[in-house]
Every structure is written in C-alpha cells, then in structure tokens.
Short mmCIF file of C-alpha atoms in Angstrom, two decimals:
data_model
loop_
_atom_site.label_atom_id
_atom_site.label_comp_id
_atom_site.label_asym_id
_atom_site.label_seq_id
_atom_site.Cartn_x
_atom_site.Cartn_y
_atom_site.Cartn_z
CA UNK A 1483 -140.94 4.90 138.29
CA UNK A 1484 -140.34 7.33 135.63
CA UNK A 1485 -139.74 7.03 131.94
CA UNK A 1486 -137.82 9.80 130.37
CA UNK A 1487 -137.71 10.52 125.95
CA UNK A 1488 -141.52 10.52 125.90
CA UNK A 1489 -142.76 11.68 122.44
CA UNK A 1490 -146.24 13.72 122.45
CA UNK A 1491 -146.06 11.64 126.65
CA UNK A 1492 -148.31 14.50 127.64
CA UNK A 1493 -151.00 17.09 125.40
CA UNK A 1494 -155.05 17.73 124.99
CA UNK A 1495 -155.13 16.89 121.24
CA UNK A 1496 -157.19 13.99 122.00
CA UNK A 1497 -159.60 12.96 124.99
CA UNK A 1498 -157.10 9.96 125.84
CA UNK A 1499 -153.43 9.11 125.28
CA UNK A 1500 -152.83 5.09 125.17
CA UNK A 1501 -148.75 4.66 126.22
CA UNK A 1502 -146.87 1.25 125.10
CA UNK A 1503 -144.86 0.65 127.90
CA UNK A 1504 -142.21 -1.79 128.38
CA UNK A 1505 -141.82 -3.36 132.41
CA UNK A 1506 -141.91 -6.58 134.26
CA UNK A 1507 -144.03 -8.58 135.89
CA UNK A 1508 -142.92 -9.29 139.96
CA UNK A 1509 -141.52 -12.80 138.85
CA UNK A 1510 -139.82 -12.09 135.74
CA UNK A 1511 -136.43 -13.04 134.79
CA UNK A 1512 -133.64 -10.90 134.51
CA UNK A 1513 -132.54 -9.52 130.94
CA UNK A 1514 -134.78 -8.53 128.01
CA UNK A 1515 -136.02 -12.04 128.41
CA UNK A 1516 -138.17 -11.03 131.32
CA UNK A 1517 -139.65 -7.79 129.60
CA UNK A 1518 -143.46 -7.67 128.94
CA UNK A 1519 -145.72 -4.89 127.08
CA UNK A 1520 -148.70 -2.97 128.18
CA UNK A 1521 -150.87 -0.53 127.22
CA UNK A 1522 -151.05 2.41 130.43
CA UNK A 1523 -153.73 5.09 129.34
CA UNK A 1524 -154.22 8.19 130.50
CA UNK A 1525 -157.63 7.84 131.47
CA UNK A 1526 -159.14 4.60 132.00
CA UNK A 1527 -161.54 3.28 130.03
CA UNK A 1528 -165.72 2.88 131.26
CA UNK A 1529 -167.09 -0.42 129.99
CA UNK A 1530 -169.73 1.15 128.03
CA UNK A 1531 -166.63 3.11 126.53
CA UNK A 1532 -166.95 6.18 127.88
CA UNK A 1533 -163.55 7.87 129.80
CA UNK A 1534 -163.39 7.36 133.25
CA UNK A 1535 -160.61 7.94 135.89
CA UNK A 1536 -157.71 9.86 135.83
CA UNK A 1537 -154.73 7.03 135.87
CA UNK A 1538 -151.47 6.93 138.33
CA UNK A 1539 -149.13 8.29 135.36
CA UNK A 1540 -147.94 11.79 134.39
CA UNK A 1541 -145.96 14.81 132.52
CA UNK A 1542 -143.60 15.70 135.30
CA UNK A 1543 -141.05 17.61 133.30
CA UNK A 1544 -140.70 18.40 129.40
CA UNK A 1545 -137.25 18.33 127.31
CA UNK A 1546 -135.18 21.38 126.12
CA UNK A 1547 -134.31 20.01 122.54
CA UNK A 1548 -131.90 21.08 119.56
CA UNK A 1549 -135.06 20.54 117.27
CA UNK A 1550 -138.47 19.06 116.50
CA UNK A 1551 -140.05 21.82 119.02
CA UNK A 1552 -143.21 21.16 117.67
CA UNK A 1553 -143.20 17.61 119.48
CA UNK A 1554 -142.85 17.54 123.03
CA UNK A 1555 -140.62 15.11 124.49
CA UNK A 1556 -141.80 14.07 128.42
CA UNK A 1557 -140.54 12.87 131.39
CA UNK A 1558 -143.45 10.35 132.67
CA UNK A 1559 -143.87 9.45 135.82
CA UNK A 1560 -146.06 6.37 136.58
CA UNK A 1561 -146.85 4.61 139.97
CA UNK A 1562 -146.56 7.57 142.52
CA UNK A 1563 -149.68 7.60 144.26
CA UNK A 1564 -152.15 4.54 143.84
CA UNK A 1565 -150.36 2.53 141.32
CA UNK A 1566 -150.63 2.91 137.37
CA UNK A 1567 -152.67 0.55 135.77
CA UNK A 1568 -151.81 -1.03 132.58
CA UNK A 1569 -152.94 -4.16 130.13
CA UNK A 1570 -151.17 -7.15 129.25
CA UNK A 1571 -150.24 -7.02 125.24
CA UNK A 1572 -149.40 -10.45 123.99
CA UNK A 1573 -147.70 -12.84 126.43
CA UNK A 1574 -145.85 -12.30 129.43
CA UNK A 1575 -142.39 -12.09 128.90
CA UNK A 1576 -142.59 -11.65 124.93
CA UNK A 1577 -142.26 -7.90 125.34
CA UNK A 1578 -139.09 -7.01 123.22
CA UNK A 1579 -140.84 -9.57 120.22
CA UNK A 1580 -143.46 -7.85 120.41
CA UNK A 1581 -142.60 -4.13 120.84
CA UNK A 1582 -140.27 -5.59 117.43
CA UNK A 1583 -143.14 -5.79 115.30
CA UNK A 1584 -143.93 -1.96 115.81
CA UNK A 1585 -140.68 -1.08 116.26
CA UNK A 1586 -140.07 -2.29 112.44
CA UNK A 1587 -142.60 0.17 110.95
CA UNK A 1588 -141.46 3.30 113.03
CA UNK A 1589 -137.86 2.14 111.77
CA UNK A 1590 -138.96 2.84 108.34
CA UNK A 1591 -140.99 5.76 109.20
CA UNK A 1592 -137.97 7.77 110.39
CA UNK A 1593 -136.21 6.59 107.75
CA UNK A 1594 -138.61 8.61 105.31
CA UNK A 1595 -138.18 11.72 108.27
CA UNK A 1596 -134.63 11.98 106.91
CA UNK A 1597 -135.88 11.71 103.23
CA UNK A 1598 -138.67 14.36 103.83
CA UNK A 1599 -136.09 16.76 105.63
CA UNK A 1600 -134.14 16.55 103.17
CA UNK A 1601 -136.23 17.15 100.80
CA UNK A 1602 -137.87 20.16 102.10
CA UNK A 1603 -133.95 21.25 102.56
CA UNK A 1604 -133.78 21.05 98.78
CA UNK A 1605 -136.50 22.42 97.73
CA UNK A 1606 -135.30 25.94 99.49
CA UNK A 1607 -132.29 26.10 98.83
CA UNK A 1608 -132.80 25.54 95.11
CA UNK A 1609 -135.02 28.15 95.57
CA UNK A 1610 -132.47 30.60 97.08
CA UNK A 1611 -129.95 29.31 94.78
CA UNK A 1612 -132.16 31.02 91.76
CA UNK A 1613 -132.75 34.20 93.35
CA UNK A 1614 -129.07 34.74 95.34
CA UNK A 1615 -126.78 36.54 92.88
CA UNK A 1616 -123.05 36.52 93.37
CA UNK A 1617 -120.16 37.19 91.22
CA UNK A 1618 -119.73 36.65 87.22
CA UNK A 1619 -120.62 32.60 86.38
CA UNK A 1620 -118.24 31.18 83.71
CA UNK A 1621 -120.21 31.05 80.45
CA UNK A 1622 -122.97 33.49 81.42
CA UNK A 1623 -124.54 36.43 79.68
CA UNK A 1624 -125.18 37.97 83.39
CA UNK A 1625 -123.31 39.52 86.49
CA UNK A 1626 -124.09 39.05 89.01
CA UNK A 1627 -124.98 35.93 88.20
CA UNK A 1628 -127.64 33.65 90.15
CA UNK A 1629 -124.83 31.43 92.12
CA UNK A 1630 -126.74 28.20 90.41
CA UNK A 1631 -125.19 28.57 87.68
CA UNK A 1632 -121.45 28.32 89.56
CA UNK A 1633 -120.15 24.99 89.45
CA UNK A 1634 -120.02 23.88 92.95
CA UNK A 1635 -123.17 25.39 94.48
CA UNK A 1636 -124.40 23.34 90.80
CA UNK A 1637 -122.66 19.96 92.58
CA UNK A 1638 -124.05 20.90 96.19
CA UNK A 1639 -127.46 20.67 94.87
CA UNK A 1640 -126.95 17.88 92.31
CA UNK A 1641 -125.91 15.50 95.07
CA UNK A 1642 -128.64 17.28 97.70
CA UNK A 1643 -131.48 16.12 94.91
CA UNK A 1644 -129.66 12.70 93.97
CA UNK A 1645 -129.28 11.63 97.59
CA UNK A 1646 -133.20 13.03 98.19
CA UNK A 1647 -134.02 10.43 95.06
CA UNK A 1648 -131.92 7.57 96.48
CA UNK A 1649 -134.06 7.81 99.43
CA UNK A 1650 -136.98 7.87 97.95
CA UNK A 1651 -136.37 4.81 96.09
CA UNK A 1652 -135.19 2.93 99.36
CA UNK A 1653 -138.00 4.00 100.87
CA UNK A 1654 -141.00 3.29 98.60
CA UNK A 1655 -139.02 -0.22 97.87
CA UNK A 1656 -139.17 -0.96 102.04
CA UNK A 1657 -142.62 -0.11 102.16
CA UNK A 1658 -143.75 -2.06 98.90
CA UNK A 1659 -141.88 -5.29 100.13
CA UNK A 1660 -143.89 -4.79 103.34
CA UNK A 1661 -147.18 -4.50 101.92
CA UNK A 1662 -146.84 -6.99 98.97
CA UNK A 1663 -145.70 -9.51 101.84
CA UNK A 1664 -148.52 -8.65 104.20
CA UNK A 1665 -150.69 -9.21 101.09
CA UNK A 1666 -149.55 -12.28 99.60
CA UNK A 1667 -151.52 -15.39 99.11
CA UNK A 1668 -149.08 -18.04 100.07
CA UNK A 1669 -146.26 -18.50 102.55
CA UNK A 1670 -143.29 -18.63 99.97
CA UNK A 1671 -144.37 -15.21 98.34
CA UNK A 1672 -144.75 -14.11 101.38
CA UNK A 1673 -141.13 -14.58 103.06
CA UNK A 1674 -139.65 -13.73 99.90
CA UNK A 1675 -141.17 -10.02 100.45
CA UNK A 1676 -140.38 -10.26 104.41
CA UNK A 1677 -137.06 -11.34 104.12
CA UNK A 1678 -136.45 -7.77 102.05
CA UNK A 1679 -138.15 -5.67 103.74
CA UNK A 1680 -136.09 -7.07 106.89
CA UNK A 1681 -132.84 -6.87 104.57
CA UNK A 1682 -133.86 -2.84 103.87
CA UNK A 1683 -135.36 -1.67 106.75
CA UNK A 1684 -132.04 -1.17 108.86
CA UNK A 1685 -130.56 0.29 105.49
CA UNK A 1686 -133.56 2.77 104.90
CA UNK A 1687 -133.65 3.54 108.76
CA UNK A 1688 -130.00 4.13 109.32
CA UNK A 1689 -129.27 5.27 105.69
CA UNK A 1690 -131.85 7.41 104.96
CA UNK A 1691 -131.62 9.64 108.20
CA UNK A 1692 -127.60 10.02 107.93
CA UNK A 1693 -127.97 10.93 104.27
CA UNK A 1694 -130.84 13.53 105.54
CA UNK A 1695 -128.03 15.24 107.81
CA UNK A 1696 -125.89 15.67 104.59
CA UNK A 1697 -128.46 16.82 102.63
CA UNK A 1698 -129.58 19.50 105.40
CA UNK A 1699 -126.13 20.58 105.99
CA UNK A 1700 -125.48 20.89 102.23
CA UNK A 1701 -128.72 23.35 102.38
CA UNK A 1702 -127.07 25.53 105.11
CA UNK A 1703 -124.06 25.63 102.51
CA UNK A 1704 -126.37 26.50 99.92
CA UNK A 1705 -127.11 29.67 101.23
CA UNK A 1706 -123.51 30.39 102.60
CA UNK A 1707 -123.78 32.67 105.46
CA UNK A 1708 -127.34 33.49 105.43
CA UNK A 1709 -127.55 29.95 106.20
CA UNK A 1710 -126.10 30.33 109.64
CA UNK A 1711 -129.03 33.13 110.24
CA UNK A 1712 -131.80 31.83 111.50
CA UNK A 1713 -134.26 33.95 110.10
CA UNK A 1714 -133.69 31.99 106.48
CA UNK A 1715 -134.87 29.22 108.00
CA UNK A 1716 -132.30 26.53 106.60
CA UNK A 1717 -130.67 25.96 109.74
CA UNK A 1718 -133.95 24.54 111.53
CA UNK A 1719 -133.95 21.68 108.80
CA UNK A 1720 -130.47 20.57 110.35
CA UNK A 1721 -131.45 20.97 113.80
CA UNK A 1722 -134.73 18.66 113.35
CA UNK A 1723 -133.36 15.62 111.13
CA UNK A 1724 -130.49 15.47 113.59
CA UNK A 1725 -132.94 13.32 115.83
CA UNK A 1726 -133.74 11.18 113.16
CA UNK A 1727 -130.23 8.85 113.10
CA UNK A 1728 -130.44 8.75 117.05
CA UNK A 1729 -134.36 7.68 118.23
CA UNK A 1730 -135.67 4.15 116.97
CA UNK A 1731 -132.63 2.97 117.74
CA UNK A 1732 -129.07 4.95 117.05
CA UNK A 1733 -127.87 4.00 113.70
CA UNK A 1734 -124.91 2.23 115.11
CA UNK A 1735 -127.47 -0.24 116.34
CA UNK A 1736 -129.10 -0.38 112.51
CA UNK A 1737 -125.69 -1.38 111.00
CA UNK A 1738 -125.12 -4.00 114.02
CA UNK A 1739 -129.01 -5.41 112.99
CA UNK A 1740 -128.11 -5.35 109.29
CA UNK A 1741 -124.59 -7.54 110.05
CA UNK A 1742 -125.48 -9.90 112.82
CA UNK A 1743 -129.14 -10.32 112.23
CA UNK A 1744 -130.27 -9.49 108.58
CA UNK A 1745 -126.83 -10.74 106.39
CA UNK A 1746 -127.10 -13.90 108.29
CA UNK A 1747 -130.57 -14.67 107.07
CA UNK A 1748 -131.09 -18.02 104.60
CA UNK A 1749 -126.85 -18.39 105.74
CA UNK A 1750 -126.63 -15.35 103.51
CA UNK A 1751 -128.95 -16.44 100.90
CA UNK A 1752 -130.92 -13.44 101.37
CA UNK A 1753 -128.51 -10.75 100.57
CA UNK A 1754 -126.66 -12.89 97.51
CA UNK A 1755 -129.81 -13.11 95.99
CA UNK A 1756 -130.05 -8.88 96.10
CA UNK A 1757 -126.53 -8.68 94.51
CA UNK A 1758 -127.61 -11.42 91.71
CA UNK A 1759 -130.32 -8.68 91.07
CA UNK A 1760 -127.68 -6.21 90.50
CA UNK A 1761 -125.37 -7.43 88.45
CA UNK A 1762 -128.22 -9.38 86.16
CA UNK A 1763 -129.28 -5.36 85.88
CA UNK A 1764 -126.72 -4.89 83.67
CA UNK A 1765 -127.72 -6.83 80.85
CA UNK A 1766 -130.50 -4.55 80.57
CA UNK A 1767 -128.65 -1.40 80.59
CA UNK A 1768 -126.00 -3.13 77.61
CA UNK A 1769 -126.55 -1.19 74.32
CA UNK A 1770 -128.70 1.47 76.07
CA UNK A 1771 -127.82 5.01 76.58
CA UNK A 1772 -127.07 4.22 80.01
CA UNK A 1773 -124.12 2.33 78.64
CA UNK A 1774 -121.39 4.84 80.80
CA UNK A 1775 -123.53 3.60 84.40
CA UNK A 1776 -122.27 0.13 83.85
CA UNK A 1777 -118.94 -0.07 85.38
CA UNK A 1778 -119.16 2.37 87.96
CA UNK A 1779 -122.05 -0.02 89.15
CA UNK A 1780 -120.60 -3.52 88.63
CA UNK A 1781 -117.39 -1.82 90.72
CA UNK A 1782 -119.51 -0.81 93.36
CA UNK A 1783 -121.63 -4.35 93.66
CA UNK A 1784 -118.59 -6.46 92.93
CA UNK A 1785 -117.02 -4.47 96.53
CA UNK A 1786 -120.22 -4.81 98.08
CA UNK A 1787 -120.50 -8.08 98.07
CA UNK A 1788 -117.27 -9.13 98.80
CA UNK A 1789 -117.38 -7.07 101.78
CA UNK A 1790 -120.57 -9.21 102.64
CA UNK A 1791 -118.93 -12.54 102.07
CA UNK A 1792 -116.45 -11.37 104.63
CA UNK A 1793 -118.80 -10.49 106.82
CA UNK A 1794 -120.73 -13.88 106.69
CA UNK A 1795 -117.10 -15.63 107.06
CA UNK A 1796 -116.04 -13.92 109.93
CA UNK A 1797 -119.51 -13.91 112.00
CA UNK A 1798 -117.80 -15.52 114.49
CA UNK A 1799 -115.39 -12.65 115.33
CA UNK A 1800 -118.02 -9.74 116.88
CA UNK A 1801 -115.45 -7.57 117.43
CA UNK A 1802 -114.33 -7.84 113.90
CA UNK A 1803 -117.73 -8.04 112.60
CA UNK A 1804 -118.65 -5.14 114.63
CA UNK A 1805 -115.66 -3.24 113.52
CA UNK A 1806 -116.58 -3.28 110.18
CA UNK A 1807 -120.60 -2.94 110.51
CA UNK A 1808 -120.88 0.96 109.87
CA UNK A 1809 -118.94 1.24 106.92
CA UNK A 1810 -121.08 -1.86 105.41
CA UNK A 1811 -124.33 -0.50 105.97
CA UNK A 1812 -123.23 3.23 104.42
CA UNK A 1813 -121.44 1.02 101.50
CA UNK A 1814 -124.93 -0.97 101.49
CA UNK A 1815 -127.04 2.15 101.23
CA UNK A 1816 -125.10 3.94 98.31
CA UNK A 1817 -125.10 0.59 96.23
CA UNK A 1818 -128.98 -0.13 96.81
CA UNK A 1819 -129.94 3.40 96.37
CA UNK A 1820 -127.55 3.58 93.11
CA UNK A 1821 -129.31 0.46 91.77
CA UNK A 1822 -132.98 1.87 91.96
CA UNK A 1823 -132.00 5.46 90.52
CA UNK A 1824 -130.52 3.30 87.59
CA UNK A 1825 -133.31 1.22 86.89
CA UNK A 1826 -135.64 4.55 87.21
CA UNK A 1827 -133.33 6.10 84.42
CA UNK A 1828 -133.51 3.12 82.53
CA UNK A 1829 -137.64 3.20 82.75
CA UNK A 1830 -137.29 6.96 81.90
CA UNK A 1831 -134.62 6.79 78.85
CA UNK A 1832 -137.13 3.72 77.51
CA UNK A 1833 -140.47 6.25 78.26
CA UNK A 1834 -138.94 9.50 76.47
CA UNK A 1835 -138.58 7.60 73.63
CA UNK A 1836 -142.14 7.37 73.65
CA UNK A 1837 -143.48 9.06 70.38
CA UNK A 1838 -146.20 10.92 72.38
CA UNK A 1839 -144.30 12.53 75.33
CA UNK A 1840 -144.83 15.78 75.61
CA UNK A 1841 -142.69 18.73 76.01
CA UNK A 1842 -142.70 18.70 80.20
CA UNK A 1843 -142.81 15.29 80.46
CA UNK A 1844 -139.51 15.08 78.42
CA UNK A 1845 -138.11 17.19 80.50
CA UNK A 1846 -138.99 15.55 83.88
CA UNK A 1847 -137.81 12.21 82.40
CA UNK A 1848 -133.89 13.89 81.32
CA UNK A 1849 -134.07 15.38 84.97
CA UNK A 1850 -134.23 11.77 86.44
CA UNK A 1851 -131.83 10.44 84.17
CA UNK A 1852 -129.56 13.12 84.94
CA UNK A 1853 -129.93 12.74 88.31
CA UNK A 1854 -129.03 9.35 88.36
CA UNK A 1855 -125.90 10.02 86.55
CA UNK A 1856 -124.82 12.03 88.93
CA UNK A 1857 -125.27 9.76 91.85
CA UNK A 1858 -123.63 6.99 90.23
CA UNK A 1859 -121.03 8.62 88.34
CA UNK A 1860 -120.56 11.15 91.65
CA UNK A 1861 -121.35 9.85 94.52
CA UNK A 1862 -121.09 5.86 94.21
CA UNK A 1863 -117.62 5.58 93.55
CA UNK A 1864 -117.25 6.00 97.24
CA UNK A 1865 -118.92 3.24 98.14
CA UNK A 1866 -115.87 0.91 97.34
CA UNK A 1867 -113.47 2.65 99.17
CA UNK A 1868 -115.21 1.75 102.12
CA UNK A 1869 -113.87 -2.17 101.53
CA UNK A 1870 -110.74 -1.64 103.39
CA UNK A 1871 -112.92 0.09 106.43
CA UNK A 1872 -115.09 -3.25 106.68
CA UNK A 1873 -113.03 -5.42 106.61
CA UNK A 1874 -109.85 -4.01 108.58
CA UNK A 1875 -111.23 -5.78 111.91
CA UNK A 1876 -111.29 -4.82 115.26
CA UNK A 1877 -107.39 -3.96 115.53
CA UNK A 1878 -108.15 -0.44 113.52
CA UNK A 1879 -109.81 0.47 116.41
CA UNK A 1880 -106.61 0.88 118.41
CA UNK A 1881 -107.73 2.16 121.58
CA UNK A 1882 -104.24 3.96 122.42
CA UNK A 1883 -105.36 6.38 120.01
CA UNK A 1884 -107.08 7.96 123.24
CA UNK A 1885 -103.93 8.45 125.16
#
C-alpha cells in the first residue's frame, strides 16, 4: 500500500533510510488495538553489516508544500512488487504504545520548532525595526524616526520577545522533567518528574507552535508591507511554523490529551499540585520589586484552576469536556509560561543586586525582568477570560450557526 506525509521518506544523505511504520499483522484485530510497529529499511541489511538489497518500498511522488521546502515530504509506496520486508518492534499488537514513547519526544521537539521560528522571526524584525525609519516618534530628537521607537511596533515586539521567552521556559522545563526522570534513582522521584513532563508536553507541543504562528505573523507586521514581499524574507518564517501546530498530532488533539488523559492523572492530583506551586510563588515575590506581578498572577491561577476543577467534575460529559478543551490548554499555556518568566525575573531582580554585576550583565538581567512584566502585566490577563469559553459546554457549539 502506500503511505502518504513522509518526512525526508526518500534522499541520498545517508547509505540507508530505516522507516517506523505502523500496519497489521494478517490476524490482527480491528481498531488501534490490532496495530503493530516495524522497522522497513531501504536497503536490507547483510549479516556481517554491510547493505544489501534494494527493499519492496519507494518515493513515488513528493508534496507541493506552503513551507519547510528544505524537507521533502513523500508519498511511499511499499509492497508493489515482491513484498516489503519489515521487523517486528516490541510486541505484536502494542504498536500505538509503542510508537507513544517516540511520539512523546517529537511532541516536544516541534514544540521548540515553534519557539525557534519564532525566535528567528524576532530576531529580524528587531533588526528591521532599528534600521526602518518612518514618521516623527513622540519624544524623539529624530525624524524620521527608527519606527522602534513608536509605541505599537514597541508592543509588537515586546510581546514577539515575551511569548519567544515563555516558550523557552516551557520548553527547557519539559525537557528537564524528562531527563531528571529518566535519571532518577528511585521510582517515586522518578514519576514525580514523568507525571510533569506528561502534564507539559501537550502544553509545550500545542502551545508553543500556536504561539510561534503569532509571533511569525507579528514579524510580517513588523515590517508592514515589506513584509508581504518575499524578498525580506519574513514571510517564509510564517509559511514554515505553520506546519508545526498540525504534524505530531493537530493541536486540537494536544488539548483533547491534556483534558482527558493528562488532568485526569493521580484523579487530578497531578495538576493541583502545579497550581499549589503557583500560588506558594507568591510568597516569594511579597516585599520584592516584583510586588505589581502578584495579582495579575494569583487572577490568572485562581481561573486556571477553577477551570480545571470543572474539567475533572464534568469528565463524564465528552462533549462538554471537549467543548471546553482548547480554550484550557491556551489558558494553561499563558499561566505556566507566566509563572516561569516570573520566577526568572525574580532570580534576575535577586542577581542584579549582586555587588559585582557588571555593566552588560545589568543590563541583560533588567531586559528579562522587563520582559516578564510585559507578559504578565500584557499578555496574561487574557488568560482568565478564557473561563467562560471552558466551561460554556457543548451547547456553545450550536451547530445551526452553519445554516
């Protein structure tokens, strides 16, 4: 048969390609329950290691993408003459559990696609922003004036640099739970780091990769209508994260995980425990001068977690659940994220106190501080106006709004 979204299904980079493929066995049952894995190279595989034959699987057509052109996407076709050959991994029948475990780890991985995008997004148009002059900036000894100094190109790329930061910190938190869990020395240390990196990897996934639209958008904004030209290059930022929220799984599917599979976990335990984290932050940010974060926060936690609670009581109702499971995993990635940049501000404000900082370093600490400011002040406050969109239920979803 033939397999179609290939990634890199087909090039000579590399003497042999190895292909995870999903099928079933002649006696399987129907359902995911009767998928198995298998590894179906290119070439098989001499036993003294050396390549052999060519195997019963090939490129048979390539996709015409939006983006990522550097990456060819395949049709495969496997089976058409002799028979493709491929090797049992794991059990029969254990295929989607298995396929899970890697599955997990690319999750993340295009989760920091959207953060690097966006980044890169950043980085030129704050670039552009510098050198672009336009019209006379309020305060400013010049005119034209470089349009970073107007006011709303300023917000554009305050919230294109906050959001790249809040994904950063997702990000590098995911990946530290992972590792510090793989490396544990004893089974309770270790499920305490598993259960959050399962908690954040739908969040960084699905987060991460819409917030990297935004951002990439914002860029084309950035440079107004040079932006739309594609010789600037800012457009081709937008048209390669826009992959990102659809392939390891759309991020509707992420914010369906996060509700019915990763709130659930401990019967909720797992998630209160991240909100008692939270709010136990701001003790630590009392009598700081960080003192302003502290209520846009606590309003932002207090909504997320009572948007949780009714998600845990009303498991029961999919279509209510499911309703509501979007808006809940956007609310959960603005409130995480907005919790990291503060306690990075708070580790900077305590650093430039520091009697030996120097002059640079100063100044990269106030830049994360400010940043953070800005996403919380800025950018958080939405987060609790998305309690009325998780918990409306399935009813908001009138379908006679299609005629």
């Amino acid at each position: 048969g033939q397999k179609i979204f290939i990634t890199w299904g087909e090039h000579d980079l590399t003497e042999n390609i190895v292909h995870i493929t999903l099928a079933r066995t002649p006696d399987a049952p129907a359902g995911t329950r009767g998928i198995s894995v298998f590894i179906v190279p290119k070439f098989s595989v001499n036993a003294d290691g050396s390549i052999g034959e060519r195997n019963d699987i090939s490129c048979v057509g390539l996709e015409h993408k939006m983006g990522i052109h550097a990456s060819p996407t395949c049709v495969m076709a496997l089976g058409e003459h002799d028979g493709a050959v491929g090797y049992l991994i794991g059990d029969e029948q254990q295929g989607m559990r298995n396929i899970f475990t890697m599955m997990n780890f690319a999750r993340l991985s295009v989760g920091v696609e959207g953060l690097a995008v966006g980044e890169r997004s950043y980085q030129q148009a704050l670039a552009f922003a510098h050198e672009r002059r336009q019209s006379h900036a309020i305060g400013s000894s010049e005119s034209p004036s470089p349009i970073i100094e107007h006011p709303d190109v300023r917000r554009m790329l305050l919230t294109m640099k906050s959001y790249v930061e809040a994904m950063r910190a997702l990000c590098f938190v995911n990946a530290a739970a992972i590792d510090r869990g793989s490396a544990a020395a004893d089974e309770a240390t270790r499920r305490q780091f598993q259960e959050v990196a399962d908690l954040f990897t739908p969040i960084s996934k699905g987060w991460c990769t819409d917030v990297g639209i935004d951002v990439a958008s914002l860029g084309i904004q950035v440079h107004g209508g040079m932006g739309f030209i594609e010789e600037t290059g800012a457009a081709q930022h937008y048209r390669d994260v826009r992959i990102a929220a659809i392939y390891e799984g759309t991020n509707g599917i992420q914010a369906i995980d996060l509700v019915g599979r990763k709130l659930p976990m401990r019967d909720g335990g797992v998630v209160r425990d991240l909100f008692a984290k939270m709010r136990s932050f701001d003790d630590e940010l009392a009598s700081t001068d960080l003192d302003d974060l502290r209520a846009p926060l606590a309003r932002a936690v207090d909504a997320a977690a009572d948007a949780a609670e009714w998600l845990l009581r009303n498991r029961t109702n999919q279509a209510d659940v499911l309703a509501g499971a979007t808006p809940f995993f956007r609310m959960a990635g603005l409130v995480t994220s907005a919790w990291l940049l503060a306690r990075c501000a708070l580790i900077a404000s305590q650093l430039r106190a520091g009697p030996t900082v120097d002059v640079d370093t100063r100044a990269w600490l106030d830049a994360k501080i400010a940043t953070a400011r800005f996403f919380v002040t800025q950018l958080l406050p939405g987060a609790a106006a998305l309690l009325p969109a998780v918990t409306g239920g399935a009813d908001q979803l009138d379908p006679r709004a299609f005629g």
